[in-house]
Short mmCIF file of N, CA and C (backbone and C1' of nucleotides) in Angstrom, two decimals:
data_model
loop_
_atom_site.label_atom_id
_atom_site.label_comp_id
_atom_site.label_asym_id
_atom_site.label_seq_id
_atom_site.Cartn_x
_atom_site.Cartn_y
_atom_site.Cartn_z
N UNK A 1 0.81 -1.20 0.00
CA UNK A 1 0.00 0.00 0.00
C UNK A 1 0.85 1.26 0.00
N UNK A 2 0.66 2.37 -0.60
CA UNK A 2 1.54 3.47 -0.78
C UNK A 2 0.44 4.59 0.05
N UNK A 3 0.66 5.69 -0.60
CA UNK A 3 0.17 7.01 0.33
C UNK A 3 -1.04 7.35 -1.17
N UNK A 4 -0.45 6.04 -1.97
CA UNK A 4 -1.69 7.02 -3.12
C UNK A 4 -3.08 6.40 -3.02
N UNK A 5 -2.92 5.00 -2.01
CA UNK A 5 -3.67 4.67 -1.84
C UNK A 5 -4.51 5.54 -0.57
N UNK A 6 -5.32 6.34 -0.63
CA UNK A 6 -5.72 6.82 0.11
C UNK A 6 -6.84 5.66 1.21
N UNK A 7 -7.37 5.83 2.51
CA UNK A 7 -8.05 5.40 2.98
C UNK A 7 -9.71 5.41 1.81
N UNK A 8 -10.14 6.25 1.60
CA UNK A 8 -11.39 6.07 0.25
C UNK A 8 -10.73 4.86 -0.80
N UNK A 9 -9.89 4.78 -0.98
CA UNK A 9 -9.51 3.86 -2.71
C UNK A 9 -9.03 2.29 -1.90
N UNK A 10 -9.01 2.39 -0.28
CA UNK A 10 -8.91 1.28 0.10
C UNK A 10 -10.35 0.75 0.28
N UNK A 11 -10.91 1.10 0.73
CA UNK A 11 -12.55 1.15 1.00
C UNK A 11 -13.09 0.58 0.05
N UNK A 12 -13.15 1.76 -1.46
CA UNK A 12 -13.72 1.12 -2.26
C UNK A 12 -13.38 -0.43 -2.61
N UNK A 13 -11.77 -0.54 -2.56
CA UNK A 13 -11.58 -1.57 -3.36
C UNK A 13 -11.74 -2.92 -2.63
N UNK A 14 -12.01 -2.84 -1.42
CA UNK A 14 -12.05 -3.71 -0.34
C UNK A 14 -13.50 -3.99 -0.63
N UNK A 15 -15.00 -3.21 -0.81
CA UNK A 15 -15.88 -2.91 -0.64
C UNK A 15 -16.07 -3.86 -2.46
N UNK A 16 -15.71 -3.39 -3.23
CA UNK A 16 -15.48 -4.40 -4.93
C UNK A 16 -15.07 -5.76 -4.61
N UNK A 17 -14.68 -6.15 -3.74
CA UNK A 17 -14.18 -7.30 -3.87
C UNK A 17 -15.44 -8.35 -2.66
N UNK A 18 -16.22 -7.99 -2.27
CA UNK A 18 -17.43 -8.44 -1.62
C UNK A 18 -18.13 -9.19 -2.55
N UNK A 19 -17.97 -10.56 -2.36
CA UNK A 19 -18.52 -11.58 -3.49
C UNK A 19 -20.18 -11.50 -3.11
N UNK A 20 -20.94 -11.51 -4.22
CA UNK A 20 -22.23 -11.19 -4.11
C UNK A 20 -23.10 -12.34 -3.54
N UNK A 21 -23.79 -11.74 -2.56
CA UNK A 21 -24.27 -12.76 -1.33
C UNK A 21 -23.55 -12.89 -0.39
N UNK A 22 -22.89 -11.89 0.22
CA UNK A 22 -22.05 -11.46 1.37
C UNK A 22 -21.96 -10.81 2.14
N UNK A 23 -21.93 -10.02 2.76
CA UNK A 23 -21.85 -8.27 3.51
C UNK A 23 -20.73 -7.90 3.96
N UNK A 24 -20.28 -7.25 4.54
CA UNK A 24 -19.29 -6.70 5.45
C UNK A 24 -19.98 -5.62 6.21
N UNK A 25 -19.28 -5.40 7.27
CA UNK A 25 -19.30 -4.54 8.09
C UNK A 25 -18.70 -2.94 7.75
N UNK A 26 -19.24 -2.11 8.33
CA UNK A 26 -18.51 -0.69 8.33
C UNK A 26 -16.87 -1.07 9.50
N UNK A 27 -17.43 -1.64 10.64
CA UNK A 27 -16.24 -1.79 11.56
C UNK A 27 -15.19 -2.63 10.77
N UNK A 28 -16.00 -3.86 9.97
CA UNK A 28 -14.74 -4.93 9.25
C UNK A 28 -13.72 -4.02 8.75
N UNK A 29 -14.52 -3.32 7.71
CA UNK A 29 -13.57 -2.68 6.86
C UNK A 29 -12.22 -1.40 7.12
N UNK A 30 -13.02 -0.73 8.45
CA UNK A 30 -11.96 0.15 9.05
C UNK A 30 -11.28 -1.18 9.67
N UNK A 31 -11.31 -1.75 10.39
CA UNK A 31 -10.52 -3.03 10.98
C UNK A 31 -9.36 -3.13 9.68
N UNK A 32 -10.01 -3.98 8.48
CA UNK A 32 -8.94 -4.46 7.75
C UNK A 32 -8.01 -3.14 7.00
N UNK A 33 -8.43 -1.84 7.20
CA UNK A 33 -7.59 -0.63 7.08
C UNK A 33 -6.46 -0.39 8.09
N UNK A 34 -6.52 -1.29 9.25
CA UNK A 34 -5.74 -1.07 10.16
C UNK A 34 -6.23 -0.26 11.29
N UNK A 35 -7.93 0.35 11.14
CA UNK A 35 -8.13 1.97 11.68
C UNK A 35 -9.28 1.03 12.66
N UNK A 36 -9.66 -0.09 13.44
CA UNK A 36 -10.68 -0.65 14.27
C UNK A 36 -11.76 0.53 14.59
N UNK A 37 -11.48 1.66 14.46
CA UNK A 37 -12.56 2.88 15.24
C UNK A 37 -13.12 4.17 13.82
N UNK A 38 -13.04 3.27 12.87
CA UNK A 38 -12.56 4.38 11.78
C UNK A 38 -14.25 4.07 11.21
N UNK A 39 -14.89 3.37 11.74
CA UNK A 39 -16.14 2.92 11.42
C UNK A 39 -17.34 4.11 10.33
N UNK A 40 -16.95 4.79 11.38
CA UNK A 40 -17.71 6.15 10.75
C UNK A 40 -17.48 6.58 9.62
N UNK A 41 -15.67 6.78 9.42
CA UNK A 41 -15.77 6.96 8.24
C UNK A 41 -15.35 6.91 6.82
N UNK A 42 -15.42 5.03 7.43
CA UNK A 42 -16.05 4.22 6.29
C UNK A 42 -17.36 4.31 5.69
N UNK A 43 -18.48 4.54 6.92
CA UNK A 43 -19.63 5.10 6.37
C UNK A 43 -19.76 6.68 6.00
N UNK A 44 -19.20 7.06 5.94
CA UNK A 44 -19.12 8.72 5.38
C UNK A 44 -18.61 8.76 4.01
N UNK A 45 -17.28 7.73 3.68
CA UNK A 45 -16.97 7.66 2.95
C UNK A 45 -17.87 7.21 1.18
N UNK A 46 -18.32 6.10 1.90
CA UNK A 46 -19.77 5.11 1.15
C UNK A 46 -20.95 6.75 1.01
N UNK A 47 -21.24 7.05 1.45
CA UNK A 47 -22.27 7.92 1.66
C UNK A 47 -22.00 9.13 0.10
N UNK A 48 -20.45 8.92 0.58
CA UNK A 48 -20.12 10.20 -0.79
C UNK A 48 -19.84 9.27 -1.91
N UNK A 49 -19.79 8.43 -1.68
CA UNK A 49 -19.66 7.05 -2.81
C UNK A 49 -20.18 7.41 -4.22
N UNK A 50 -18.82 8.36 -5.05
CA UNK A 50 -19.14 8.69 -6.28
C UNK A 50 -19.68 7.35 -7.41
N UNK A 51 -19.48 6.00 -6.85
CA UNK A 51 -19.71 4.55 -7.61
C UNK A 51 -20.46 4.20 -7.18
N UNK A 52 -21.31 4.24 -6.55
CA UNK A 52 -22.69 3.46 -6.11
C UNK A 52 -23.26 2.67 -6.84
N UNK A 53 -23.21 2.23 -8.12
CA UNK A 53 -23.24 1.05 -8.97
C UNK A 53 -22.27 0.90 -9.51
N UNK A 54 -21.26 1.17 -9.23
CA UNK A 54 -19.45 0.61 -9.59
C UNK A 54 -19.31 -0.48 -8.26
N UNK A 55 -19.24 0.03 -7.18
CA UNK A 55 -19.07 -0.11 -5.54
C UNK A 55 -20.26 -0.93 -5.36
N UNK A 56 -20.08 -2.09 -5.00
CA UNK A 56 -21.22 -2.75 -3.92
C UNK A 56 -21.53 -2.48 -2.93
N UNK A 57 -21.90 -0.97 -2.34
CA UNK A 57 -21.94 -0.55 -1.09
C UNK A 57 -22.88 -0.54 -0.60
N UNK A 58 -24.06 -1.92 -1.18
CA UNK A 58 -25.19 -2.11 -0.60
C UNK A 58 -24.67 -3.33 -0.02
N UNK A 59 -23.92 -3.68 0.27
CA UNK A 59 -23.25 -4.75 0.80
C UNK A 59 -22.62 -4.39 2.16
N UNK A 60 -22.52 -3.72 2.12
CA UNK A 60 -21.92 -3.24 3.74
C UNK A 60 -23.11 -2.42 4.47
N UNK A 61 -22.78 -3.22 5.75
CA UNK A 61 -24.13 -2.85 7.29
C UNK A 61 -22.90 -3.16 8.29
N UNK A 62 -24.20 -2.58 9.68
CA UNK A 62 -23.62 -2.04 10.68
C UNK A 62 -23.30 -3.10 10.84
N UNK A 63 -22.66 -2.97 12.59
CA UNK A 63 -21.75 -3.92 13.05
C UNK A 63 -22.42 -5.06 13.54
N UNK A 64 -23.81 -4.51 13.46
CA UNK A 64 -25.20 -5.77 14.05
C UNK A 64 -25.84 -6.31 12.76
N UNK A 65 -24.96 -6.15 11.86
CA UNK A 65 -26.19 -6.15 10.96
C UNK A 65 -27.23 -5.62 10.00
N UNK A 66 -27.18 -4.08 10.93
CA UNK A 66 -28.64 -3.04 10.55
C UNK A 66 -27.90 -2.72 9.38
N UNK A 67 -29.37 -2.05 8.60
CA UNK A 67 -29.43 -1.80 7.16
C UNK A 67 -29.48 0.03 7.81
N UNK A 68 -28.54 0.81 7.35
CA UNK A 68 -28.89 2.75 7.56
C UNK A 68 -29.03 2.55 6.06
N UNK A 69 -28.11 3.61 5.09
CA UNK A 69 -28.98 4.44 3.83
C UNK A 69 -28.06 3.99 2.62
N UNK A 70 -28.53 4.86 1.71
CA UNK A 70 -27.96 4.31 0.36
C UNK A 70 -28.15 5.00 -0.80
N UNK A 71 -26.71 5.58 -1.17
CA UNK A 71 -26.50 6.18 -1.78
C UNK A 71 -27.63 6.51 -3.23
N UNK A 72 -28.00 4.96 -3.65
CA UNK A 72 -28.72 5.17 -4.81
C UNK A 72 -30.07 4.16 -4.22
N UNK A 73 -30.98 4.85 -4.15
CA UNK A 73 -32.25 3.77 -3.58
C UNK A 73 -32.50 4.48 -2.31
N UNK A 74 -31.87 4.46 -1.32
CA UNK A 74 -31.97 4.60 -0.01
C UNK A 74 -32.00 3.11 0.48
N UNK A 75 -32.71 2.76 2.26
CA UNK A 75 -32.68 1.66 3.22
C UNK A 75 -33.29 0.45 2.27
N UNK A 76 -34.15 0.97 2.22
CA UNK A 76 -35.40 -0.01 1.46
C UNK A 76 -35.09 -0.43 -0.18
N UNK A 77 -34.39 -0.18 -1.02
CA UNK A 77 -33.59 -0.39 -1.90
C UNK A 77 -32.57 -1.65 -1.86
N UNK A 78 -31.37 -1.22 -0.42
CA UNK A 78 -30.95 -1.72 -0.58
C UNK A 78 -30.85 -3.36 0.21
N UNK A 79 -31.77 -3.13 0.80
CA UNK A 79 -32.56 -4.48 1.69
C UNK A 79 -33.39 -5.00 0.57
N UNK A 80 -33.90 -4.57 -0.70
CA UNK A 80 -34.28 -5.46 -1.43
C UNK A 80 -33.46 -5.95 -2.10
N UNK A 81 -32.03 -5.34 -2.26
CA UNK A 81 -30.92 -5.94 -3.17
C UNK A 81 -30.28 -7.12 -2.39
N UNK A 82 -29.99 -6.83 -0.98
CA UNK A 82 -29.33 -7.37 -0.51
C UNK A 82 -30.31 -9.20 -0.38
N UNK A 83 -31.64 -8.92 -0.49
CA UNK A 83 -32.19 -10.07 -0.43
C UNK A 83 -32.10 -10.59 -2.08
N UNK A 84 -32.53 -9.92 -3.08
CA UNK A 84 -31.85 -10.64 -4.37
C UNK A 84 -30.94 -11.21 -4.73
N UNK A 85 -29.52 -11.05 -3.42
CA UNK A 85 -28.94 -11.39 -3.63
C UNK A 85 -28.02 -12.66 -3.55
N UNK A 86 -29.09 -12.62 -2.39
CA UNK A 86 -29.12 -14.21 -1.49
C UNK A 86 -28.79 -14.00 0.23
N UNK A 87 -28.72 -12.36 0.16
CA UNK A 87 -28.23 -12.52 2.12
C UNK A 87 -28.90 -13.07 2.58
N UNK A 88 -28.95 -13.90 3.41
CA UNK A 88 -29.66 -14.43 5.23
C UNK A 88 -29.84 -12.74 5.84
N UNK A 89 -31.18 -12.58 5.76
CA UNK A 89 -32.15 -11.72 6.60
C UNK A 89 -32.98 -11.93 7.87
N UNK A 90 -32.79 -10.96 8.82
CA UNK A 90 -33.85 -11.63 9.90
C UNK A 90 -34.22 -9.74 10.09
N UNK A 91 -35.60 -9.69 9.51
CA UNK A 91 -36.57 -8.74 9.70
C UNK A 91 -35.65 -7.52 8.75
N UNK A 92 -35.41 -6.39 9.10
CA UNK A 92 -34.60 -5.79 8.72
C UNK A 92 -32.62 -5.83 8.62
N UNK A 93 -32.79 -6.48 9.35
CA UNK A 93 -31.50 -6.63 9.92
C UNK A 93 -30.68 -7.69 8.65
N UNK A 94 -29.30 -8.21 8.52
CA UNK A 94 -28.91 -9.15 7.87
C UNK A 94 -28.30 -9.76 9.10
N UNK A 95 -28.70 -11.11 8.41
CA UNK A 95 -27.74 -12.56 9.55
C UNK A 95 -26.26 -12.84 9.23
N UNK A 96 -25.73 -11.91 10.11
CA UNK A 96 -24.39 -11.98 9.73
C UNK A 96 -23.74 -13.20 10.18
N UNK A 97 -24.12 -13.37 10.71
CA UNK A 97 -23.60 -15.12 11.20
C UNK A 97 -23.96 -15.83 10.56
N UNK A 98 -24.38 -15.78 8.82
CA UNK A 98 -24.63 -16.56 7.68
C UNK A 98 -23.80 -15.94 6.34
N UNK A 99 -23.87 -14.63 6.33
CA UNK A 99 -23.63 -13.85 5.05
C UNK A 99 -22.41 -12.77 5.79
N UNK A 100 -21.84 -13.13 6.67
CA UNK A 100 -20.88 -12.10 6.89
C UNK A 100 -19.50 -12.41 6.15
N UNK A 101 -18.80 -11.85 5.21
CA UNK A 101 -17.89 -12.46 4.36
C UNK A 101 -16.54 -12.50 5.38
N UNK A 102 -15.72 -13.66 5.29
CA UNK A 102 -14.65 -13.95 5.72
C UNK A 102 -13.70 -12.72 5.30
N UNK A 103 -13.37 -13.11 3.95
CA UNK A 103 -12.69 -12.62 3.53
C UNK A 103 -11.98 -13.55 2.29
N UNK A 104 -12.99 -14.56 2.36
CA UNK A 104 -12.60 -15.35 0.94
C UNK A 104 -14.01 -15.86 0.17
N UNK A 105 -13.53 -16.60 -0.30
CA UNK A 105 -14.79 -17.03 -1.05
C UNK A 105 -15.45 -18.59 -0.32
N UNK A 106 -16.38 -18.57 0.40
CA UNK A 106 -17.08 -19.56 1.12
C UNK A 106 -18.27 -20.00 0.10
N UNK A 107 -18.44 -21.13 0.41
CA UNK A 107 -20.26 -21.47 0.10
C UNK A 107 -20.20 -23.41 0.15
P DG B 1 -0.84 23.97 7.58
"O5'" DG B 1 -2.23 24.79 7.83
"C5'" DG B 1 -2.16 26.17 8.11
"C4'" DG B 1 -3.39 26.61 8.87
"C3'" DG B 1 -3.84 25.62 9.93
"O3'" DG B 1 -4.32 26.30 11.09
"C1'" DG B 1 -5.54 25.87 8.33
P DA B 2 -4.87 25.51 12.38
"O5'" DA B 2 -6.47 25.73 12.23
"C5'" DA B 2 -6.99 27.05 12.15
"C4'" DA B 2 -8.50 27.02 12.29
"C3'" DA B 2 -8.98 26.06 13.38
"O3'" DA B 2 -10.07 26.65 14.09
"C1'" DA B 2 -9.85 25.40 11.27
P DG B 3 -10.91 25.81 15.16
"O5'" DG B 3 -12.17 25.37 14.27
"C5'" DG B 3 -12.90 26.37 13.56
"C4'" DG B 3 -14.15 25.76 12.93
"C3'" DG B 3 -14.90 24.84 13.88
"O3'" DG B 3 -16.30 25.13 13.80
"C1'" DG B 3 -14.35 23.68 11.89
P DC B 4 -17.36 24.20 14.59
"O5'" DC B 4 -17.98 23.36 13.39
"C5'" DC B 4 -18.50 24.03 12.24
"C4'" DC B 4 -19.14 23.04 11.28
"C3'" DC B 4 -20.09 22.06 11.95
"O3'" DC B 4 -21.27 21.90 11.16
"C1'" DC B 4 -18.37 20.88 10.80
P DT B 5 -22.37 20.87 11.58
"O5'" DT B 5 -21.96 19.65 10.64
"C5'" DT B 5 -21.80 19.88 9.24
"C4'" DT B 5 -21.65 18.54 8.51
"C3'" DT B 5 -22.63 17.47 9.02
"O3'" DT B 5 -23.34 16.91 7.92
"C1'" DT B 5 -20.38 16.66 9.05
P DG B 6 -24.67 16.12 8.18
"O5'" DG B 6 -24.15 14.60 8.11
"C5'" DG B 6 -23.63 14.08 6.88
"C4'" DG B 6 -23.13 12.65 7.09
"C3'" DG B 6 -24.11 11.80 7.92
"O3'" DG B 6 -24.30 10.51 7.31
"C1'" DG B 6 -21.95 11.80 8.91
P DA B 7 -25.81 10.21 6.88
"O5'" DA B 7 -25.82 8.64 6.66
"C5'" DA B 7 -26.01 7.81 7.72
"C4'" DA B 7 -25.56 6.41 7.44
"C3'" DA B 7 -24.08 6.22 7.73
"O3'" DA B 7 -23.97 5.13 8.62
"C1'" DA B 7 -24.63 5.22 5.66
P DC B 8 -24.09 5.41 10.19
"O5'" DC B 8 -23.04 4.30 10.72
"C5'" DC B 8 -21.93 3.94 9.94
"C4'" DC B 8 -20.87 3.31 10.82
"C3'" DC B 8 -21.40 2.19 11.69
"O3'" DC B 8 -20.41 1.18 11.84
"C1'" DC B 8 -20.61 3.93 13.05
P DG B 9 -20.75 -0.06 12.79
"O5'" DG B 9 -20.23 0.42 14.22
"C5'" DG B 9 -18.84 0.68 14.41
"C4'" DG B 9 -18.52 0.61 15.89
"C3'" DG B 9 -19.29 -0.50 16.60
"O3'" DG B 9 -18.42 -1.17 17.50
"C1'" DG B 9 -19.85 1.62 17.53
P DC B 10 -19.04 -2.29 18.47
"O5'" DC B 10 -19.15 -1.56 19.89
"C5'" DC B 10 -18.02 -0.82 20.40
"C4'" DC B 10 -18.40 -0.12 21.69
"C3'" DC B 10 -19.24 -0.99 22.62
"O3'" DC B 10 -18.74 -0.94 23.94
"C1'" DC B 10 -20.34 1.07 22.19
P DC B 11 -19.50 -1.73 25.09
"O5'" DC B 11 -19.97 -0.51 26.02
"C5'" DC B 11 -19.05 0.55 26.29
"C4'" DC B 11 -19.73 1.61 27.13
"C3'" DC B 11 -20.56 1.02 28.27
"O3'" DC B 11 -20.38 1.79 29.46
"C1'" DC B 11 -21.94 2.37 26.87
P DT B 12 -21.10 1.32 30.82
"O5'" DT B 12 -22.35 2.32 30.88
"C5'" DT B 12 -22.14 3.73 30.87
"C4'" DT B 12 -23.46 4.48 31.00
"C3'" DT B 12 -24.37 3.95 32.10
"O3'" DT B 12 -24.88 5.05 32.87
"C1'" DT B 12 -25.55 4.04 30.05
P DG B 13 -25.88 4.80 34.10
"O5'" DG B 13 -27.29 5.19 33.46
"C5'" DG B 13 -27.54 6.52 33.03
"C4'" DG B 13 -29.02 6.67 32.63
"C3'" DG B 13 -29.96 6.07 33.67
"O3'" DG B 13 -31.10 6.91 33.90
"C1'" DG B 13 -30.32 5.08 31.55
P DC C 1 -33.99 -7.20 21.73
"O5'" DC C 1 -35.03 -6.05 22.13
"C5'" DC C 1 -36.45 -6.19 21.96
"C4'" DC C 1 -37.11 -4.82 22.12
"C3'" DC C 1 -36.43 -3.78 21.25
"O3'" DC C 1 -37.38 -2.91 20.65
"C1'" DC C 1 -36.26 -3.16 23.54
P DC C 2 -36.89 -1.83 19.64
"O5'" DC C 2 -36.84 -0.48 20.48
"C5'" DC C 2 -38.03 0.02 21.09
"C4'" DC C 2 -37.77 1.36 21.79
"C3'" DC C 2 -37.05 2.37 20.90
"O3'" DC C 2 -37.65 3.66 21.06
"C1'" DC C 2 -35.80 2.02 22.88
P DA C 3 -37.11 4.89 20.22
"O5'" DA C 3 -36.23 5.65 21.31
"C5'" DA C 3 -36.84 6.06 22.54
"C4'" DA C 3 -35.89 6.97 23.32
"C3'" DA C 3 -35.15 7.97 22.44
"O3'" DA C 3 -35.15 9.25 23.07
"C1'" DA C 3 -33.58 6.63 23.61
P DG C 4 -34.33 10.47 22.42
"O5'" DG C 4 -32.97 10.43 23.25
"C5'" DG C 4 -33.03 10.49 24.69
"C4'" DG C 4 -31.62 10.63 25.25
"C3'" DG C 4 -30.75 11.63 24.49
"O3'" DG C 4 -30.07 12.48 25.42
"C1'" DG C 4 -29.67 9.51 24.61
P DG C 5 -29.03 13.60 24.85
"O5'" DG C 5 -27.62 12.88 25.08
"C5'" DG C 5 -27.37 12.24 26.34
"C4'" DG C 5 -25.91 11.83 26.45
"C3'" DG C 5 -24.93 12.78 25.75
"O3'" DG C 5 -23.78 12.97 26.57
"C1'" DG C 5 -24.73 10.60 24.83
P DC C 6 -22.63 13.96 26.09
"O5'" DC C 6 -21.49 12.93 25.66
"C5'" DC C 6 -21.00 12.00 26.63
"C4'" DC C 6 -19.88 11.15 26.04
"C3'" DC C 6 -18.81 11.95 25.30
"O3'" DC C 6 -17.52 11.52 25.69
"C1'" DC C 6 -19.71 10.28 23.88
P DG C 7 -16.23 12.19 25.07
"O5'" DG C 7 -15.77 11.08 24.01
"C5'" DG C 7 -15.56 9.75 24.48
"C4'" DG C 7 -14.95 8.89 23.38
"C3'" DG C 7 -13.85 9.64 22.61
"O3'" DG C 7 -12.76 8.76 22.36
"C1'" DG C 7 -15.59 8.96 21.14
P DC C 8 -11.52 9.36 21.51
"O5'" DC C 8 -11.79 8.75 20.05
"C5'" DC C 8 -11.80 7.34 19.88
"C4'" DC C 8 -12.07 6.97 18.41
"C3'" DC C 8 -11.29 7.84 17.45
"O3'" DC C 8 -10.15 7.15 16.95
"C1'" DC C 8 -13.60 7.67 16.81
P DC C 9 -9.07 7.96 16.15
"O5'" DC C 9 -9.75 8.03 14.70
"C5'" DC C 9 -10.03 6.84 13.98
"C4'" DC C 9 -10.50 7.17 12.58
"C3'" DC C 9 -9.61 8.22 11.89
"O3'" DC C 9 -9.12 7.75 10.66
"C1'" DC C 9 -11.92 8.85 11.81
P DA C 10 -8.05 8.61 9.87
"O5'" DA C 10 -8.89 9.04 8.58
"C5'" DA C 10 -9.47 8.03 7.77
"C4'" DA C 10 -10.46 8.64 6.77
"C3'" DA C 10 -9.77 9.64 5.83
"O3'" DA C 10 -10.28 9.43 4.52
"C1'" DA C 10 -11.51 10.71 7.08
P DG C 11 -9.83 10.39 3.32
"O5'" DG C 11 -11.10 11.34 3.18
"C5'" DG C 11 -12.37 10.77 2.92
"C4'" DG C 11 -13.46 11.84 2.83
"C3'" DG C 11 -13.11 12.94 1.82
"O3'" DG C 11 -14.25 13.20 1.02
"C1'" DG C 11 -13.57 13.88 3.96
P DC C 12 -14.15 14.27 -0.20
"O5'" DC C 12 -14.92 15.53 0.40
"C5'" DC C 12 -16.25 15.37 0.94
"C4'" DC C 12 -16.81 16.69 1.43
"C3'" DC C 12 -16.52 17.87 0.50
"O3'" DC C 12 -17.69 18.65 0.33
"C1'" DC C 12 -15.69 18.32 2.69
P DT C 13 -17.65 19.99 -0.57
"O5'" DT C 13 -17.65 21.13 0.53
"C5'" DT C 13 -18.68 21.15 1.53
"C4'" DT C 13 -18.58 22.42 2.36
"C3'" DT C 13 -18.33 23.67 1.50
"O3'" DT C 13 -19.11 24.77 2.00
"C1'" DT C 13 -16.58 23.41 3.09
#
DNA sequence: GAGCTGACGCCTG
DNA sequence: CCAGGCGCCAGCT
């Protein structure tokens, strides 16, 4: 990783590589940045998410699970994607203890 | 350069 | 279970 990789171009690319029918976390992803508390803004980042259909950033929820907003669609958008897609859902929420991605390719 | 913002996370009441 | 408050970080104005 260099300095050109900024924290955003790690995000995204971390956030692209979420095999479909998976999720991640906002905390995962500051975690695998090295930043465990950076949670926020990973979601700040997503929020300004010039790729929102480049970026799978309907793929990433809170640290429980919960579904907040979305760039293109909003909540309800992307809780219908995320169920097209095959996540394990319980009410609003996703079952991350089914669809939470390792970090490889499972199934 | 300084301050405010926000798609978080965790604790307390 | 729900509501409120504090701390965290990078990006934007």
């Amino acid at each position: 990783m260099t300095k050109s990789d900024t924290f955003r171009q790690e995000v995204y690319r971390i956030v692209s590589t979420i095999p479909r029918g998976k999720v991640l976390t906002y905390g995962d992803i500051a975690r695998m940045l090295g930043r465990p508390n950076a949670a926020r803004a990973v979601g700040y980042i997503n929020s300004r998410n010039p790729d929102a259909p480049s970026v799978p950033c309907h793929r990433v929820v809170g640290s429980d699970g919960s579904l907040h907003g979305y760039a293109n669609g909003g909540v309800m958008a992307k809780r219908a994607l995320l169920l097209k897609e095959g996540v394990a859902m319980v009410g609003e929420r996703v079952d991350l203890a089914m669809s939470r991605w390792d970090g490889r390719l499972a199934e």
